[in-house]
Amino acid sequence: MLHREPPLRMKYLDEYRDAAKARQFADALQRVTTRPWRIMEICGGQTHAIVKFGIDELLPSGITLIHGPGCPVCVTPLELIDKAIEIASRPEVIFCSFGDMLRVPGSHQDLLSVKASGGDVRMVYSPLDAVKLARENPARQVVFFAVGFETTAPANAMAVFQARQQGLTNFSLLVSHVLVPPAMEAILSSPTNQVQGFLAAGHVCTVMGCAEYEPLARKYRVPIVVTGFEPLDILQGIYLCVAQLETGRAEVENPYARAVRPEGNRLAQQLMKEVFRVIPRKWRGIGEIPQSGFALSEAYRDFDAEQRFGVAGYTAEESPDCLSGLVLQGLKKPHECSAFGTKCTPEHPLGATMVSSEGACAAYYRYRRRTPVEAQRKRE
Ligand code: SF4
C-alpha cells in the first residue's frame, strides 16, 4: 500500500506528471480494489486532466469515473446567456467577459456574434479590468459577466467592492455564480444517483476550506477527497477514495494540503459574505437547485445588471438534441450523444459542454475519446 504523504511532496510541476509514479499508484489501486466503484470528479479541469493523460485507462476495470458538473461555463443557464446578449447589444454598453463565455450559444446567437455585429464586447483577464474600463469610460455602462463557482466569486466580489468604493455608478455585474456542495447534495439525493465517492475540487476548497463537506460525507456515507489537478494528484485522490470505500469509511480527506487549508481563505469568505447572498439557482441542463448560487446582497443591489437593464424575467428552452444535462449529472458520457462529433463540434457547438475549455464533451473531442474507456482498455 502507498503511504499517503511522501509521493506528492515535490517541487516542480513535471514531477506531478511522472509516469513511473503514476504506474505505482495504478498498481496500488489494483491491489486495494476488490469490487466495482463509481467515483465522480467534480471539476471540469480534473475531467480534462483525466482524459488528456489517459488516467481512466490506467485504473482497474471496476473503477468508473463519472464526470461531474464542475464547469462554470457549462452550467450557466441558457437564459443568462440570452440576457448577456441582450445587454451586450445595447449601444451604451461595454460588455466584459472571460473568453470562454463568448462562444457559448444562447437561444439564437452568441456574444461573439454580437461583437461581429458591432457590439462592444471585450474579453478581459480580470474583473478588475472591467472596473478600470468603467473608470476610464464614465459615459458608458460597463457590465462584467460574473460566472463561476466559489473560485471566481472572491475576485468578482472584489470588483464590485472596489467599484462602490470608487463611487462608480456605471459598473454592474451580471451574476451567475453557483456553489459546489448543494450540487453534490442534489446528485446524491437523486433517485438516479450512481456516485459512491467524490473527488472534491481543490481550488474551490482553497477558498472555502473543507468543513462544508463533512455533513455531506456523514449524511450520504460518501468519501470526499479534496483533489488537485495534476495526474498524480488525481490518482492519489482516486486511491484514497477507493481505500475508504473498500474499508467502509466515509470521511473528508485533504491530500491537497499544499493548496488547501482546512479553514480555507477567510478573507475571501468574508468579502463574499458581504457582497453576495445565497439564493436558489438554475443550473443549465440540470434545473433549479436550492441554495446553490449567489446573487448580489441588498447592500450591492444597485450593481445588479439584471435590474439595471430590466432583463430579470427571461426564460429559454434548451435544444432537444443536446444531452449535456445528463452529461453534467454523470448519467451519460459525451460519446453517447448522437450529435457528438457530427452535429456538435467545438467549431459548431450545440451545448455549452462542447464549448467550454472545461466541458466534458470538449475534452472527449479534443483528446479524440470517441469510444468508451472499456474499449480502449481492451485494445491495449
Ligand atoms: S456532444 Fe454536443 S449536443 Fe451532445 S451533449 Fe455534448 S454539447 Fe450537447
Coordinates of C-alpha atoms and ligand atoms in Angstrom, one line a residue:
M1 CA 0.0 0.0 0.0
L2 CA 1.2 3.5 -0.7
H3 CA 1.9 5.9 2.0
R4 CA -0.4 8.9 1.8
E5 CA 2.1 11.8 2.1
P6 CA 5.6 11.4 0.6
P7 CA 4.8 10.7 -3.1
L8 CA 3.4 14.1 -3.6
R9 CA 5.9 16.3 -1.7
M10 CA 7.5 17.5 -4.8
K11 CA 8.9 20.8 -6.1
Y12 CA 8.3 21.0 -9.8
L13 CA 5.2 20.7 -11.9
D14 CA 6.6 17.9 -14.1
E15 CA 7.2 15.7 -11.1
Y16 CA 3.4 15.5 -10.7
R17 CA 3.3 14.0 -14.2
D18 CA 5.9 11.4 -13.6
A19 CA 4.8 8.2 -15.5
A20 CA 6.7 5.8 -13.1
K21 CA 4.9 7.2 -10.1
A22 CA 1.6 7.2 -11.9
R23 CA 2.2 3.5 -12.6
Q24 CA 2.9 2.9 -8.8
F25 CA -0.5 4.5 -8.0
A26 CA -2.2 2.4 -10.6
D27 CA -0.6 -0.8 -9.2
A28 CA -1.6 0.2 -5.7
L29 CA -5.1 0.7 -6.9
Q30 CA -5.2 -2.7 -8.4
R31 CA -4.1 -4.2 -5.1
V32 CA -6.8 -2.4 -3.0
T33 CA -9.7 -2.7 -5.4
T34 CA -11.9 -5.8 -4.8
R35 CA -15.1 -4.7 -6.4
P36 CA -16.6 -2.0 -8.7
W37 CA -16.8 1.6 -7.6
R38 CA -18.2 4.7 -9.2
I39 CA -16.4 7.9 -8.3
M40 CA -17.2 11.4 -9.5
E41 CA -14.6 14.1 -10.2
I42 CA -16.5 17.3 -9.6
C43 CA -14.4 19.7 -11.6
G44 CA -14.2 20.1 -15.4
G45 CA -10.4 20.8 -15.0
Q46 CA -10.0 17.4 -13.4
T47 CA -12.1 15.9 -16.3
H48 CA -9.7 17.4 -18.8
A49 CA -6.6 16.1 -17.0
I50 CA -8.2 12.6 -16.8
V51 CA -8.9 12.4 -20.5
K52 CA -5.8 14.3 -21.6
F53 CA -3.4 12.0 -19.6
G54 CA -5.5 8.8 -20.0
I55 CA -5.8 8.4 -16.3
D56 CA -9.1 6.4 -16.6
E57 CA -7.3 3.9 -18.8
L58 CA -4.8 3.2 -16.0
L59 CA -7.5 2.3 -13.5
P60 CA -8.7 -1.2 -12.5
S61 CA -11.6 -2.1 -14.8
G62 CA -14.1 -2.0 -11.9
I63 CA -13.5 1.7 -11.2
T64 CA -15.6 4.1 -13.2
L65 CA -15.0 7.8 -13.2
I66 CA -18.1 9.9 -13.6
H67 CA -17.6 13.4 -14.9
G68 CA -19.3 16.0 -12.7
P69 CA -21.0 19.4 -13.2
G70 CA -18.0 21.5 -12.2
C71 CA -17.6 23.5 -15.4
P72 CA -18.9 27.0 -14.7
V73 CA -19.5 27.9 -18.3
C74 CA -21.4 24.6 -18.9
V75 CA -23.9 25.2 -16.1
T76 CA -24.6 28.8 -16.8
P77 CA -28.3 28.8 -17.8
L78 CA -29.3 29.5 -21.4
E79 CA -31.4 32.5 -20.3
L80 CA -28.4 34.1 -18.6
I81 CA -26.6 33.9 -22.0
D82 CA -29.6 35.4 -23.6
K83 CA -29.6 38.2 -21.0
A84 CA -25.9 38.8 -21.6
I85 CA -26.6 39.0 -25.4
E86 CA -29.5 41.5 -24.9
I87 CA -27.4 43.7 -22.6
A88 CA -24.2 43.5 -24.8
S89 CA -26.3 44.6 -27.9
R90 CA -27.1 48.0 -26.4
P91 CA -25.0 50.9 -27.8
E92 CA -24.2 52.4 -24.4
V93 CA -22.8 49.2 -23.0
I94 CA -19.2 47.8 -22.9
F95 CA -19.8 44.2 -22.1
C96 CA -16.8 42.4 -20.5
S97 CA -16.4 38.6 -20.0
F98 CA -13.7 35.9 -19.8
G99 CA -13.0 34.5 -23.3
D100 CA -14.8 31.1 -22.9
M101 CA -18.2 32.7 -22.4
L102 CA -18.1 34.5 -25.7
R103 CA -18.7 31.4 -27.8
V104 CA -21.4 29.7 -25.6
P105 CA -24.5 29.5 -27.7
G106 CA -27.6 31.3 -26.5
S107 CA -31.1 30.7 -27.9
H108 CA -30.2 32.4 -31.2
Q109 CA -26.6 33.6 -31.2
D110 CA -23.5 34.0 -29.0
L111 CA -21.6 37.0 -27.7
L112 CA -19.0 36.8 -30.4
S113 CA -21.8 37.3 -33.0
V114 CA -22.9 40.4 -31.1
K115 CA -19.3 41.7 -31.3
A116 CA -19.2 40.9 -35.0
S117 CA -22.4 43.0 -35.5
G118 CA -20.8 46.0 -33.8
G119 CA -21.5 45.4 -30.1
D120 CA -18.7 46.5 -27.8
V121 CA -17.9 43.1 -26.3
R122 CA -14.5 42.8 -24.7
M123 CA -12.6 39.8 -23.4
V124 CA -10.8 40.6 -20.1
Y125 CA -8.5 38.7 -17.9
S126 CA -9.8 40.0 -14.6
P127 CA -13.0 41.6 -13.3
L128 CA -10.8 44.5 -12.1
D129 CA -10.0 45.2 -15.8
A130 CA -13.7 45.9 -16.2
V131 CA -13.7 48.3 -13.1
K132 CA -10.8 50.1 -14.8
L133 CA -12.8 50.4 -18.0
A134 CA -15.7 51.9 -16.1
R135 CA -13.4 54.5 -14.5
E136 CA -12.0 55.4 -17.9
N137 CA -15.4 55.5 -19.7
P138 CA -17.8 57.4 -17.5
A139 CA -20.2 58.0 -20.3
R140 CA -20.6 54.2 -21.0
Q141 CA -22.2 51.4 -18.9
V142 CA -19.6 48.7 -18.2
V143 CA -21.0 45.2 -17.4
F144 CA -19.0 42.2 -16.2
F145 CA -20.3 38.7 -16.7
A146 CA -19.7 37.2 -13.3
V147 CA -19.8 33.5 -13.9
G148 CA -18.3 30.7 -11.9
F149 CA -18.0 28.7 -8.7
E150 CA -16.6 29.7 -5.3
T151 CA -13.2 30.0 -7.1
T152 CA -14.0 33.1 -9.1
A153 CA -16.5 34.6 -6.7
P154 CA -13.9 36.4 -4.5
A155 CA -12.4 38.3 -7.4
N156 CA -15.8 39.3 -8.7
A157 CA -16.8 40.4 -5.1
M158 CA -13.6 42.5 -5.0
A159 CA -14.5 44.2 -8.3
V160 CA -17.9 45.3 -7.1
F161 CA -16.5 46.2 -3.7
Q162 CA -13.9 48.5 -5.4
A163 CA -16.5 49.9 -7.8
R164 CA -18.5 51.1 -4.9
Q165 CA -15.5 52.4 -3.0
Q166 CA -14.6 54.4 -6.1
G167 CA -18.1 55.8 -6.5
L168 CA -18.6 54.2 -9.9
T169 CA -22.3 54.3 -11.0
N170 CA -21.6 52.9 -14.5
F171 CA -20.4 49.5 -13.4
S172 CA -22.5 46.4 -12.8
L173 CA -22.3 42.6 -12.6
L174 CA -24.4 40.1 -14.5
V175 CA -24.2 37.4 -11.8
S176 CA -24.4 33.6 -12.5
H177 CA -22.4 32.2 -9.5
V178 CA -23.0 28.6 -8.4
L179 CA -21.9 26.6 -5.4
V180 CA -20.5 23.1 -5.3
P181 CA -21.8 21.5 -2.1
P182 CA -25.6 22.0 -3.0
A183 CA -24.9 20.4 -6.4
M184 CA -23.2 17.4 -4.7
E185 CA -26.3 17.1 -2.5
A186 CA -28.6 17.3 -5.5
I187 CA -26.7 14.4 -7.1
L188 CA -26.6 12.3 -4.0
S189 CA -30.2 12.7 -3.2
S190 CA -31.4 11.9 -6.8
P191 CA -33.1 8.6 -7.3
T192 CA -30.8 8.0 -10.3
N193 CA -27.6 8.7 -8.4
Q194 CA -24.7 6.4 -9.2
V195 CA -21.9 8.2 -7.3
Q196 CA -20.3 6.4 -4.4
G197 CA -17.4 8.7 -3.8
F198 CA -16.2 12.2 -4.8
L199 CA -13.0 13.9 -5.8
A200 CA -13.7 17.4 -4.5
A201 CA -12.4 20.4 -6.5
G202 CA -9.1 21.5 -4.9
H203 CA -9.3 25.1 -5.9
V204 CA -12.9 25.5 -4.6
C205 CA -11.6 24.2 -1.2
T206 CA -8.6 26.6 -1.3
V207 CA -11.3 29.4 -1.0
M208 CA -13.9 27.6 1.1
G209 CA -12.0 25.1 3.1
C210 CA -13.2 21.5 3.8
A211 CA -15.7 21.8 6.6
E212 CA -18.8 22.2 4.4
Y213 CA -18.2 18.7 3.0
E214 CA -18.4 17.0 6.4
P215 CA -22.2 16.9 6.7
L216 CA -22.5 15.5 3.2
A217 CA -20.0 12.7 3.9
R218 CA -21.9 11.8 7.1
K219 CA -25.4 12.1 5.7
Y220 CA -24.8 10.2 2.5
R221 CA -22.0 7.9 3.7
V222 CA -19.7 9.0 0.8
P223 CA -15.9 9.5 0.9
I224 CA -15.0 13.0 -0.3
V225 CA -11.3 13.5 -1.1
V226 CA -10.0 17.1 -1.8
T227 CA -8.1 16.6 -5.0
G228 CA -5.7 18.7 -7.2
F229 CA -5.4 18.8 -11.0
E230 CA -2.2 17.1 -11.9
P231 CA -2.2 13.4 -12.9
L232 CA -0.6 12.3 -9.6
D233 CA -3.0 14.4 -7.6
I234 CA -5.9 12.8 -9.3
L235 CA -4.5 9.3 -9.0
Q236 CA -3.9 9.9 -5.3
G237 CA -7.4 11.2 -4.9
I238 CA -8.9 8.1 -6.5
Y239 CA -6.6 5.8 -4.5
L240 CA -7.7 7.4 -1.2
C241 CA -11.3 7.4 -2.2
V242 CA -11.2 3.7 -3.1
A243 CA -9.3 2.9 0.1
Q244 CA -12.1 4.5 2.0
L245 CA -14.8 2.7 0.1
E246 CA -13.1 -0.7 0.5
T247 CA -12.8 -0.2 4.2
G248 CA -16.3 1.2 4.7
R249 CA -15.2 4.7 5.7
A250 CA -16.9 7.9 4.6
E251 CA -14.7 10.8 5.5
V252 CA -13.4 14.1 4.2
E253 CA -9.7 13.8 3.4
N254 CA -7.4 16.5 2.2
P255 CA -4.3 15.2 0.5
Y256 CA -4.1 18.5 -1.5
A257 CA -2.7 20.3 1.6
R258 CA -0.1 22.2 -0.5
A259 CA -3.0 24.4 -1.7
V260 CA -5.9 23.8 0.7
R261 CA -6.1 24.8 4.4
P262 CA -8.9 23.3 6.4
E263 CA -10.4 26.7 7.1
G264 CA -9.9 28.0 3.5
N265 CA -9.3 31.6 2.8
R266 CA -11.2 33.6 5.5
L267 CA -10.7 37.0 3.9
A268 CA -12.2 35.8 0.7
Q269 CA -15.1 34.2 2.5
Q270 CA -15.8 37.5 4.4
L271 CA -15.8 39.5 1.2
M272 CA -18.1 37.1 -0.5
K273 CA -20.5 37.2 2.5
E274 CA -20.6 41.0 2.3
V275 CA -21.2 41.3 -1.4
F276 CA -23.3 38.2 -2.1
R277 CA -26.3 36.4 -0.7
V278 CA -27.2 32.7 -1.2
I279 CA -30.2 32.0 -3.5
P280 CA -31.7 29.1 -5.4
R281 CA -30.0 28.9 -8.8
K282 CA -30.9 27.2 -12.1
W283 CA -28.1 25.0 -13.5
R284 CA -28.0 24.6 -17.2
G285 CA -29.2 21.1 -18.1
I286 CA -30.0 20.2 -14.5
G287 CA -32.6 22.6 -13.3
E288 CA -33.0 24.6 -10.1
I289 CA -31.0 23.5 -7.0
P290 CA -32.0 25.1 -3.7
Q291 CA -29.4 27.5 -2.1
S292 CA -26.9 26.7 -4.8
G293 CA -25.8 30.1 -6.0
F294 CA -25.0 33.7 -5.3
A295 CA -26.9 37.0 -6.1
L296 CA -25.7 40.4 -5.1
S297 CA -26.6 41.3 -1.5
E298 CA -29.0 44.1 -0.6
A299 CA -26.1 46.4 0.1
Y300 CA -24.8 45.9 -3.5
R301 CA -28.2 45.6 -5.4
D302 CA -27.5 48.9 -7.3
F303 CA -24.7 47.0 -9.1
D304 CA -27.1 44.3 -10.4
A305 CA -27.1 44.3 -14.2
E306 CA -30.3 42.3 -14.4
Q307 CA -32.2 45.1 -12.5
R308 CA -30.3 47.9 -14.2
F309 CA -31.2 46.7 -17.8
G310 CA -34.6 45.2 -17.0
V311 CA -33.8 41.6 -18.1
A312 CA -34.7 39.7 -15.0
G313 CA -37.7 37.9 -16.4
Y314 CA -36.1 36.0 -19.3
T315 CA -36.8 32.2 -19.9
A316 CA -35.4 29.9 -22.6
E317 CA -35.7 26.4 -23.8
E318 CA -32.7 24.0 -24.4
S319 CA -32.0 22.3 -27.7
P320 CA -33.8 18.8 -27.6
D321 CA -30.7 17.3 -29.4
C322 CA -28.3 18.1 -26.5
L323 CA -27.8 15.7 -23.7
S324 CA -25.5 18.0 -21.7
G325 CA -27.8 17.9 -18.7
L326 CA -27.3 14.1 -18.5
V327 CA -23.6 14.5 -19.1
L328 CA -23.3 17.1 -16.3
Q329 CA -25.1 14.7 -13.9
G330 CA -22.8 11.9 -14.9
L331 CA -25.6 9.8 -16.4
K332 CA -24.2 9.8 -19.9
K333 CA -20.7 10.1 -21.4
P334 CA -20.2 12.6 -24.2
H335 CA -19.7 9.9 -26.9
E336 CA -23.1 8.5 -26.1
C337 CA -24.7 11.7 -27.5
S338 CA -25.7 11.1 -31.2
A339 CA -24.7 14.7 -32.0
F340 CA -21.2 14.3 -30.6
G341 CA -18.6 15.0 -33.3
T342 CA -21.2 15.3 -36.0
K343 CA -23.9 17.9 -35.5
C344 CA -21.9 19.2 -32.5
T345 CA -18.3 20.1 -32.6
P346 CA -16.2 22.8 -30.9
E347 CA -16.5 24.9 -34.1
H348 CA -20.3 24.5 -34.2
P349 CA -21.3 23.6 -30.6
L350 CA -24.9 22.7 -29.7
G351 CA -24.3 22.8 -26.0
A352 CA -22.0 24.5 -23.5
T353 CA -20.2 21.3 -22.6
M354 CA -18.7 21.3 -26.1
V355 CA -17.7 25.0 -25.9
S356 CA -16.0 25.4 -22.6
S357 CA -12.4 24.6 -22.1
E358 CA -13.5 22.6 -19.0
G359 CA -16.5 20.9 -20.7
A360 CA -16.6 17.1 -20.8
C361 CA -17.8 17.0 -24.4
A362 CA -14.9 19.3 -25.5
A363 CA -12.4 17.2 -23.6
Y364 CA -13.6 14.0 -25.3
Y365 CA -13.5 15.7 -28.7
R366 CA -10.1 17.3 -28.2
Y367 CA -8.4 14.2 -26.9
R368 CA -10.1 12.0 -29.5
R369 CA -12.0 10.0 -27.0
R370 CA -14.7 8.6 -29.3
T371 CA -15.2 5.2 -27.7
P372 CA -15.9 4.0 -24.1
V373 CA -12.8 3.6 -21.9
E374 CA -13.5 -0.1 -21.6
A375 CA -13.0 -0.5 -25.3
Q376 CA -9.7 1.4 -25.1
R377 CA -8.5 -0.8 -22.3
K378 CA -9.3 -3.9 -24.4
R379 CA -7.2 -2.6 -27.3
E380 CA -4.1 -2.2 -25.0
Ligands
SF4_1 S1 -21.9 16.4 -27.7 FE1 -22.9 18.5 -28.0 S2 -25.1 18.1 -28.2 FE2 -24.1 16.2 -27.3 S3 -24.3 16.5 -25.1 FE3 -22.3 17.3 -25.7 S4 -22.7 19.5 -26.1 FE4 -24.7 18.5 -26.1

